[in-house]
Amino acid sequence: MIDEHFTNMLEKEKEALAKRIAGEITLSSDPGKTMRKWREIFGISQTELAEYLGVSSSVISDYEGGRRKSPGASTIRKFVEALLEIDEKRGGNVIRAFSKTFGSELPTNAILDIREFALPITIKDLVDAVKGEVVANMHLLDRRIYGYTVVDSIKAILEMSSEEFLKLYGWTTERALIFTKVTTGRSPMIAVRVQGLKPAVVVLHGVKKLDELAVKLAERERVPLIVSKAESEVELITGLRKLVEKTEKEF
Amino acid sequence: MIDEHFTNMLEKEKEALAKRIAGEITLSSDPGKTMRKWREIFGISQTELAEYLGVSSSVISDYEGGRRKSPGASTIRKFVEALLEIDEKRGGNVIRAFSKTFGSELPTNAILDIREFALPITIKDLVDAVKGEVVANMHLLDRRIYGYTVVDSIKAILEMSSEEFLKLYGWTTERALIFTKVTTGRSPMIAVRVQGLKPAVVVLHGVKKLDELAVKLAERERVPLIVSKAESEVELITGLRKLVEKTEKEF
DNA sequence: TAAGCTTTTCGGCAATTGCCTAACTCGACC
DNA sequence: GGTCGAGTTAGGCAATTGCCGAAAAGCTTA
C-alpha cells in the first residue's frame, strides 16, 4: 500500500518532468537546441537515442542541429519519452534529480546551493565565476556542464550517509561538484574516488594548503580540479548565481 | 522595486503555465482534443482565436477536430501564446486562477475544495455527482464545465470582501460554483447577480426551503441552478472528487 | 598515432502539415 | 421565420517534416 503510494508519486514526478521538457522544447525559439540540451543532461548519446527510437543517428543530429524548424508533436513526444525510459532503465537518477520528492530527502543544511544553467557552459566559464585556479586536467576545460551543487564539505562528511553521497554524485555527470570549508582537498577527492563516480568537475573552496594527493586523485579520475580563491562562500555562490543569470539572458 | 518583484513573479507564473499547457498538448495522444480543452478553459471562441492568429477559423476547428495528427512546435507555440495574451488583455483572470501566487491570496477557510477535471464534463454529470435536482434552466445541462469551487456560503459572506468575491467568479465561466450551508439560496443568487458575472452552473447544498427569488434570478441570468440532496458536505465533496478521478481515468 | 566510436552534413523523397476557400449546420435572439 | 455568429467538413496545394543513406569530420582512448 505504502509502496504503491510511493510508486504513484514517482510516476507523477516523471510525468511532470516529461511535461516540463516537452513544454520547454515546444515553446523554444530553437527547439533543436533545447532537445540537445536535455539529451545531454540525461547523458545519452545521439547514437544510443537513435537506436532506442529505431531511427538513424543522423535524424537526431538533424533535429538538434535545427534542420527541422518545427518538429511535430509526435516527434517531440517520442523524443521525451525515450529520454525518460532510457534513464529509468539506468536506475532513474536524472528523473530523481529533477523531482521534488528526491530533493526533500537530502540533508538540506549540507547543501548550500543547487542550480541549473539555462544553457550549457564550459568549465572555463566556471573557473572565472569562482575566481578559480586549475590544478589538474587543464586540457579538459571544454567540457559542458549543466549545473552545480555547492556542498559544505564538513557538514556533508559528518552528516551524510554513504547512500546519500551516492545520490549526490548520481545526479548527472554533467554537473560541477563544489566543496566549501576545505583545508587540503584530500577528503573530498578520496570521497570522489571511493564512490567511483565522476562529476564533470570538482571545485574546492577554502583550501589552506593543497594536498598533492588530491591532485593525483583528480588526474587519475580525469576530473578537472579547481581551487577557488573567492573570499567567502557568499562570494563563491554569488559568482555562480551571476553565471546562472547570464545563461538565462543568453537563452 | 517591490512592484518589479511582483511583476517578475507573475511573469514566471505565466511562463510556467505556458510550459504546462504546451507540454500537455505535445505529450497528448490527441493533441487537438487538448488544444480544445485549454481554449475552452480560457473561454475564447475559435473565431476570436483565429482572428488573433490571423488565420481562418476553419484552421482552429481542423486542429481541434484532430485533422492534423501531429501539429508542429511552431503551431502549438503560437496557439498557447495567443491564449495567454488574449487572457492578459482581458485582465489575466485565468492565468491568475492557475497560478500559485493567486491561490495563496484567497481566504482558504471559506473555500472547501477546488478541483479541475481532466476532461470537460457536462452539467448532467455534475448533477449526478452531487445527488442534485435541477430547479432552473434544465435546457442548459449540456454545457461543458472544467472544474468546480466549493464555498462555505456563510464564511464566504462573512469574510470575503467584494473584491475577493469578484476574484472567485472571475476564474472562468466554465466552472461550477457550489455553495454549502445554504438555507434558502437567496443570498448566493443575489451575490451572483450583483457581481454581474456568470458561473457555468450554481449548486446549492443544505437548502431547507428554496426561495422562489433564487429560481427567478437563476433563470434571468441563464445559470442552471441545482439543489444538492447530499447528506453532508463530506458526501458532496466525495461525489465531486469521484467525478474528478473518473475524468482522470478516461483521459 | 591509429582505431573505433560519435556526430555532422546533405541530397533525396514520400507523407504530412499549415492554411485557404466554400458550403453547410446549429443555436440564440429579435 | 430570418439573421447572425460560432463551428464543422472537405477538397486543394505549396511548404515542410520525418526519415534514409553515404561521405566526411570530429573526438576519445589505448
XYZ file of C-alpha atoms (C1' of nucleotides) in Angstrom:
562
model
C 0.000 0.000 0.000
C 2.735 2.428 1.022
C 4.938 1.124 -1.767
C 2.093 1.647 -4.180
C 1.645 5.185 -2.981
C 5.342 5.867 -3.362
C 5.365 4.423 -6.851
C 2.449 6.600 -7.842
C 4.277 9.625 -6.537
C 7.346 8.816 -8.617
C 5.161 8.258 -11.642
C 3.670 11.697 -11.164
C 7.088 13.252 -10.872
C 8.099 11.555 -14.074
C 5.014 12.834 -15.833
C 5.646 16.321 -14.543
C 9.213 16.195 -15.797
C 8.073 14.898 -19.185
C 5.624 17.773 -19.425
C 8.255 20.254 -18.398
C 10.734 19.042 -21.002
C 8.139 18.788 -23.764
C 6.800 22.223 -22.924
C 10.228 23.738 -22.983
C 11.123 22.192 -26.324
C 7.823 23.198 -27.888
C 7.938 26.792 -26.679
C 11.600 27.309 -27.507
C 12.544 29.553 -30.404
C 15.156 26.900 -31.211
C 13.573 23.548 -30.407
C 16.611 21.630 -31.677
C 18.904 23.389 -29.271
C 16.635 22.564 -26.376
C 16.384 18.956 -27.458
C 20.157 18.706 -27.379
C 20.311 20.368 -24.000
C 18.003 17.809 -22.441
C 19.618 14.840 -24.163
C 22.973 15.946 -22.808
C 21.527 16.489 -19.328
C 20.451 12.859 -19.414
C 23.916 11.867 -20.606
C 22.575 9.912 -23.556
C 24.444 9.804 -26.874
C 22.743 10.549 -30.136
C 23.632 7.034 -31.241
C 22.007 5.384 -28.279
C 18.908 7.539 -28.558
C 18.653 6.855 -32.278
C 18.895 3.121 -31.718
C 16.287 3.293 -28.991
C 13.920 5.140 -31.297
C 14.730 2.930 -34.235
C 15.962 5.715 -36.496
C 19.356 6.547 -37.912
C 21.584 8.773 -35.825
C 21.665 11.443 -38.494
C 17.985 12.065 -37.723
C 18.828 13.051 -34.179
C 21.698 15.195 -35.359
C 19.491 16.949 -37.905
C 16.868 17.761 -35.290
C 19.337 19.033 -32.728
C 21.170 20.992 -35.382
C 17.974 22.824 -36.236
C 17.473 21.379 -39.705
C 13.792 20.988 -38.846
C 12.448 24.279 -37.601
C 9.187 22.993 -36.226
C 9.287 19.365 -35.122
C 5.883 17.771 -34.817
C 4.223 16.901 -31.543
C 4.660 13.185 -32.219
C 8.369 13.568 -32.734
C 8.840 15.580 -29.562
C 6.753 13.129 -27.612
C 8.785 10.132 -28.798
C 11.994 12.007 -28.039
C 10.982 12.923 -24.493
C 9.558 9.520 -23.686
C 12.757 7.879 -24.903
C 14.927 10.076 -22.690
C 12.899 9.155 -19.627
C 12.660 5.465 -20.421
C 16.385 5.141 -21.045
C 17.071 6.961 -17.794
C 14.696 4.671 -15.966
C 16.497 1.645 -17.335
C 19.691 3.101 -15.904
C 18.182 3.494 -12.460
C 16.309 6.750 -12.904
C 18.977 9.021 -11.465
C 18.206 12.027 -13.609
C 14.454 11.761 -13.100
C 15.048 11.712 -9.385
C 17.473 14.587 -9.581
C 14.757 16.779 -11.012
C 11.979 15.645 -8.756
C 10.800 17.343 -5.612
C 10.382 14.061 -3.822
C 14.054 13.323 -4.138
C 15.114 16.846 -3.292
C 13.335 16.780 0.016
C 15.210 13.703 1.138
C 18.621 15.280 1.202
C 20.042 16.912 4.316
C 19.478 20.463 3.240
C 21.900 22.021 5.674
C 24.859 20.337 3.996
C 23.809 21.612 0.586
C 24.371 25.313 0.209
C 23.112 25.811 -3.328
C 21.864 23.831 -6.312
C 21.231 25.400 -9.661
C 20.948 24.561 -13.361
C 22.165 26.747 -16.155
C 19.713 27.662 -18.873
C 22.431 26.851 -21.404
C 25.414 24.548 -21.130
C 28.581 26.322 -20.060
C 32.203 25.209 -20.234
C 34.398 24.598 -17.248
C 36.381 27.651 -18.328
C 33.319 29.782 -17.620
C 33.014 28.192 -14.212
C 36.659 28.843 -13.372
C 36.145 32.568 -13.892
C 32.900 32.593 -11.918
C 34.518 31.071 -8.825
C 37.763 33.019 -9.182
C 39.408 29.699 -9.639
C 42.758 28.224 -10.469
C 43.014 24.964 -12.351
C 45.246 22.494 -10.598
C 44.536 19.327 -12.531
C 43.399 18.258 -16.004
C 43.551 21.652 -17.629
C 43.089 20.053 -21.038
C 39.538 19.066 -20.130
C 38.174 22.569 -19.668
C 35.963 22.475 -22.744
C 33.602 20.037 -21.163
C 29.990 21.169 -20.939
C 28.275 21.350 -17.602
C 24.640 21.980 -16.908
C 24.505 22.839 -13.255
C 26.271 22.831 -9.953
C 25.897 21.689 -6.372
C 27.624 23.540 -3.560
C 28.254 21.365 -0.516
C 29.604 22.225 2.892
C 32.276 19.533 2.984
C 32.442 19.374 6.778
C 28.708 19.002 7.196
C 28.493 16.595 4.289
C 31.163 14.336 5.737
C 29.695 14.429 9.220
C 26.058 14.076 8.328
C 25.659 12.316 5.009
C 25.446 8.567 4.762
C 27.200 6.640 2.046
C 23.918 6.263 0.230
C 23.317 9.980 0.309
C 26.766 10.603 -1.037
C 25.943 8.259 -3.860
C 22.777 10.152 -4.570
C 24.699 13.393 -4.593
C 27.021 12.187 -7.311
C 24.447 10.199 -9.096
C 22.553 13.171 -10.433
C 24.369 13.546 -13.681
C 27.945 13.506 -14.750
C 27.342 16.901 -16.273
C 27.401 18.964 -13.120
C 30.036 20.709 -11.050
C 30.521 19.478 -7.520
C 31.738 22.297 -5.304
C 33.072 21.742 -1.772
C 33.410 24.604 0.697
C 35.289 24.645 4.025
C 38.080 22.611 2.523
C 41.535 22.507 4.134
C 43.701 20.323 1.928
C 41.219 18.831 -0.530
C 42.173 15.302 0.362
C 38.912 14.137 1.899
C 36.650 15.356 -0.925
C 38.857 13.774 -3.562
C 39.002 10.491 -1.617
C 35.227 10.531 -1.410
C 35.060 11.082 -5.172
C 37.388 8.189 -5.785
C 35.789 5.810 -3.315
C 32.338 6.287 -4.778
C 33.690 5.506 -8.209
C 31.518 8.083 -9.926
C 32.649 11.119 -11.823
C 31.362 14.651 -11.585
C 32.271 16.757 -14.578
C 34.464 18.951 -12.382
C 35.326 19.450 -8.730
C 35.835 22.846 -7.143
C 37.476 23.234 -3.744
C 36.912 26.384 -1.759
C 38.819 27.425 1.338
C 41.986 25.476 0.629
C 44.821 26.349 3.009
C 47.422 24.026 1.625
C 46.552 21.799 -1.272
C 47.389 18.166 -0.720
C 49.375 16.662 -3.593
C 47.309 13.507 -3.253
C 44.185 15.450 -4.147
C 45.798 16.480 -7.434
C 46.906 12.931 -8.158
C 43.464 11.534 -7.484
C 41.875 14.138 -9.754
C 44.307 13.277 -12.544
C 43.702 9.615 -12.116
C 39.941 10.092 -12.359
C 40.315 12.639 -15.162
C 38.204 15.101 -13.250
C 39.261 18.728 -13.639
C 40.160 20.129 -10.232
C 39.771 23.787 -9.467
C 40.744 25.718 -6.379
C 38.533 28.737 -5.760
C 40.126 31.925 -4.422
C 36.795 33.560 -3.655
C 36.942 35.480 -0.369
C 33.938 33.766 1.150
C 31.212 31.232 0.476
C 28.910 34.153 -0.236
C 31.246 35.469 -2.896
C 31.585 31.998 -4.358
C 27.830 31.472 -4.566
C 27.223 34.996 -5.822
C 29.642 34.377 -8.696
C 27.883 31.154 -9.564
C 24.456 32.716 -9.498
C 25.614 35.505 -11.763
C 26.675 32.831 -14.199
C 23.224 31.248 -13.983
C 21.596 34.610 -14.713
C 23.965 35.176 -17.594
C 22.926 31.907 -19.224
C 19.272 32.761 -18.654
C 19.726 36.046 -20.501
C 21.509 34.358 -23.396
C 18.857 31.733 -23.758
C 11.269 47.563 -6.529
C 8.520 45.561 -4.849
C 6.268 46.133 -7.851
C 9.028 44.938 -10.075
C 9.476 41.850 -7.976
C 5.760 41.142 -8.102
C 5.657 41.603 -11.854
C 8.531 39.217 -12.296
C 6.726 36.661 -10.205
C 3.613 36.925 -12.362
C 5.690 36.645 -15.476
C 7.212 33.447 -14.147
C 3.803 32.036 -13.361
C 2.690 32.846 -16.868
C 5.737 31.115 -18.308
C 5.138 28.111 -16.116
C 1.534 27.929 -17.264
C 2.567 28.278 -20.897
C 5.015 25.427 -20.454
C 2.416 23.327 -18.717
C -0.145 23.810 -21.470
C 2.373 23.319 -24.276
C 3.747 20.222 -22.607
C 0.319 18.763 -22.144
C -0.693 19.372 -25.747
C 2.571 17.974 -27.089
C 2.503 14.827 -24.967
C -1.169 14.133 -25.523
C -2.190 11.189 -27.667
C -4.823 13.541 -29.080
C -3.254 16.995 -29.266
C -6.340 18.501 -30.889
C -8.553 17.472 -28.026
C -6.188 19.025 -25.524
C -5.980 22.222 -27.563
C -9.760 22.484 -27.419
C -9.780 21.808 -23.717
C -7.437 24.662 -22.978
C -9.112 27.080 -25.380
C -12.435 26.400 -23.671
C -10.868 26.796 -20.230
C -9.799 30.267 -21.309
C -13.293 30.929 -22.606
C -12.050 32.019 -26.025
C -14.042 31.264 -29.161
C -12.439 29.651 -32.183
C -13.374 32.763 -34.156
C -11.631 35.124 -31.772
C -8.563 32.953 -31.582
C -8.415 32.620 -35.344
C -8.635 36.372 -35.794
C -5.946 36.907 -33.215
C -3.659 34.492 -35.012
C -4.542 35.837 -38.416
C -5.864 32.567 -39.815
C -9.318 31.435 -40.844
C -11.465 29.852 -38.160
C -11.620 26.538 -40.011
C -7.926 26.147 -39.222
C -8.663 26.140 -35.498
C -11.566 23.770 -35.999
C -9.399 21.394 -38.036
C -6.711 21.292 -35.386
C -9.099 20.751 -32.511
C -11.004 18.184 -34.503
C -7.821 16.174 -34.929
C -7.440 16.637 -38.680
C -3.727 17.204 -38.060
C -2.344 14.355 -36.004
C 0.937 15.967 -35.126
C 0.863 19.747 -35.050
C 4.258 21.357 -35.276
C 6.025 23.052 -32.403
C 5.558 26.465 -34.035
C 1.834 25.962 -34.314
C 1.459 24.869 -30.703
C 3.612 27.742 -29.536
C 1.530 30.318 -31.423
C -1.644 28.732 -30.088
C -0.514 28.796 -26.463
C 0.927 32.280 -26.642
C -2.306 33.558 -28.151
C -4.402 32.043 -25.368
C -2.272 33.724 -22.732
C -2.061 37.076 -24.492
C -5.802 37.239 -25.060
C -6.394 36.377 -21.425
C -3.953 39.040 -20.339
C -5.799 41.603 -22.420
C -8.950 40.599 -20.553
C -7.321 41.128 -17.178
C -5.459 37.865 -16.794
C -8.098 36.091 -14.714
C -7.391 32.614 -15.994
C -3.634 32.973 -15.682
C -4.133 34.018 -12.093
C -6.573 31.232 -11.458
C -3.895 28.716 -12.318
C -1.060 30.386 -10.501
C 0.123 29.654 -7.029
C 0.555 33.304 -6.234
C -3.112 33.963 -6.724
C -4.214 30.847 -4.907
C -2.484 31.858 -1.738
C -4.368 35.142 -1.554
C -7.801 33.700 -1.044
C -9.276 33.081 2.386
C -8.754 29.380 2.428
C -11.201 28.614 5.188
C -14.136 29.778 3.088
C -13.100 27.568 0.192
C -13.697 23.935 0.913
C -12.442 22.422 -2.319
C -11.145 23.437 -5.741
C -10.527 20.987 -8.497
C -10.231 20.700 -12.276
C -11.475 17.824 -14.338
C -9.034 16.138 -16.692
C -11.752 16.198 -19.337
C -14.714 18.511 -19.745
C -17.897 17.143 -18.210
C -21.492 18.194 -18.726
C -23.698 19.661 -16.050
C -25.705 16.453 -16.215
C -22.649 14.582 -14.910
C -22.351 17.097 -12.101
C -25.990 16.737 -11.130
C -25.489 13.016 -10.543
C -22.269 13.534 -8.631
C -23.891 15.909 -6.115
C -27.169 13.990 -5.916
C -28.815 17.045 -7.314
C -32.135 18.247 -8.572
C -32.316 20.807 -11.318
C -34.532 23.736 -10.356
C -33.773 26.203 -13.113
C -32.639 26.199 -16.746
C -32.859 22.497 -17.310
C -32.351 23.012 -21.032
C -28.794 24.172 -20.447
C -27.472 20.955 -18.993
C -25.246 20.136 -21.956
C -22.861 22.904 -21.111
C -19.270 21.845 -20.546
C -17.544 22.597 -17.299
C -13.919 22.164 -16.438
C -13.783 22.413 -12.690
C -15.552 23.399 -9.530
C -15.172 25.524 -6.447
C -16.923 24.574 -3.229
C -17.537 27.539 -0.948
C -18.894 27.714 2.565
C -21.551 30.365 1.869
C -21.715 31.593 5.452
C -17.979 32.048 5.784
C -17.730 33.491 2.301
C -20.367 36.116 3.019
C -18.934 37.000 6.414
C -15.273 37.039 5.480
C -14.841 37.748 1.817
C -14.560 41.279 0.524
C -16.285 42.361 -2.640
C -13.003 42.154 -4.468
C -12.454 38.630 -3.328
C -15.916 37.675 -4.483
C -15.053 39.101 -7.854
C -11.911 37.031 -7.956
C -13.864 33.958 -7.048
C -16.173 34.343 -10.021
C -13.562 35.703 -12.307
C -11.751 32.467 -12.702
C -13.535 31.176 -15.719
C -17.126 30.959 -16.789
C -16.558 27.250 -17.276
C -16.638 26.185 -13.670
C -19.283 25.134 -11.214
C -19.785 27.339 -8.191
C -21.018 25.307 -5.265
C -22.369 26.863 -2.055
C -22.734 24.846 1.128
C -24.625 25.778 4.330
C -27.409 27.335 2.294
C -30.865 27.962 3.770
C -32.994 29.447 1.001
C -30.491 30.147 -1.743
C -31.398 33.785 -1.920
C -28.105 35.290 -0.773
C -25.853 33.270 -3.120
C -28.037 34.062 -6.119
C -28.134 37.756 -5.210
C -24.374 37.725 -4.961
C -24.195 36.114 -8.396
C -26.485 38.741 -9.824
C -24.842 41.716 -8.138
C -21.395 40.783 -9.381
C -22.741 40.553 -12.908
C -20.590 37.582 -13.790
C -21.746 34.138 -14.728
C -20.515 30.789 -13.482
C -21.468 27.930 -15.740
C -23.685 26.489 -13.027
C -24.573 27.081 -9.391
C -25.120 24.286 -6.900
C -26.800 24.915 -3.536
C -26.275 22.472 -0.729
C -28.209 22.393 2.533
C -31.342 24.104 1.282
C -34.182 23.985 3.819
C -36.773 25.841 1.798
C -35.855 27.138 -1.614
C -36.638 30.789 -2.147
C -38.585 31.392 -5.356
C -36.495 34.503 -5.935
C -33.398 32.333 -6.194
C -35.009 30.419 -9.055
C -36.071 33.628 -10.798
C -32.608 35.115 -10.539
C -31.066 31.951 -11.951
C -33.472 31.998 -14.872
C -32.831 35.627 -15.520
C -29.067 35.022 -15.589
C -29.483 31.791 -17.530
C -27.407 29.954 -14.993
C -28.505 26.395 -14.316
C -29.426 26.049 -10.654
C -29.074 22.756 -8.859
C -30.066 21.808 -5.359
C -27.897 19.086 -3.878
C -29.507 16.435 -1.685
C -26.206 15.047 -0.467
C -26.391 14.137 3.236
C -23.374 16.200 4.204
C -20.615 18.397 2.852
C -18.339 15.392 3.016
C -20.691 13.372 0.845
C -20.967 16.279 -1.570
C -17.216 16.689 -1.892
C -16.635 12.950 -2.079
C -19.029 12.733 -5.009
C -17.246 15.550 -6.778
C -13.829 14.049 -6.254
C -15.015 10.731 -7.611
C -16.039 12.600 -10.733
C -12.571 14.163 -10.953
C -10.970 10.721 -10.684
C -13.328 9.356 -13.293
C -12.249 12.011 -15.795
C -8.607 11.328 -14.982
C -9.104 7.654 -15.808
C -10.867 8.433 -19.066
C -8.202 10.843 -20.193
C 49.218 7.702 -33.928
C 45.597 4.672 -35.252
C 41.308 2.675 -34.453
C 36.841 2.991 -33.148
C 33.010 5.489 -31.931
C 30.255 9.751 -32.333
C 28.497 13.454 -34.813
C 27.683 16.372 -38.865
C 26.191 17.472 -43.433
C 23.499 16.951 -47.379
C 20.722 15.107 -51.285
C 16.601 12.639 -51.926
C 11.665 11.575 -51.398
C 7.049 10.150 -49.580
C 3.995 11.739 -46.210
C 2.054 15.247 -43.620
C 1.269 19.854 -42.163
C -0.457 24.662 -42.443
C -3.538 27.168 -44.494
C -7.096 28.575 -47.965
C -11.996 28.697 -49.693
C -16.720 27.285 -49.938
C -20.700 25.091 -48.394
C -23.238 23.604 -44.623
C -25.205 23.083 -39.752
C -26.734 24.728 -35.357
C -28.309 27.745 -31.718
C -29.604 32.234 -29.977
C -32.238 36.181 -30.478
C -35.308 39.687 -32.388
C -39.007 32.900 -39.563
C -34.863 35.233 -40.691
C -30.394 36.826 -39.452
C -26.100 36.420 -37.347
C -22.376 34.318 -35.052
C -19.982 30.068 -33.941
C -18.409 25.922 -35.524
C -17.758 21.809 -38.901
C -16.363 19.441 -43.074
C -13.837 18.603 -47.180
C -11.083 19.457 -51.398
C -6.958 21.629 -52.787
C -1.989 22.789 -52.744
C 2.662 24.676 -51.540
C 5.819 24.114 -47.940
C 7.833 21.412 -44.569
C 8.694 17.367 -41.946
C 10.389 12.630 -40.954
C 13.459 9.612 -42.317
C 17.011 7.232 -45.287
C 21.884 6.508 -46.639
C 26.525 7.983 -47.705
C 30.504 10.619 -47.072
C 33.121 13.472 -44.251
C 34.638 15.329 -39.967
C 35.492 15.183 -35.075
C 36.651 13.136 -30.607
C 38.401 9.783 -27.273
C 41.368 6.312 -25.733
C 44.893 2.754 -25.597
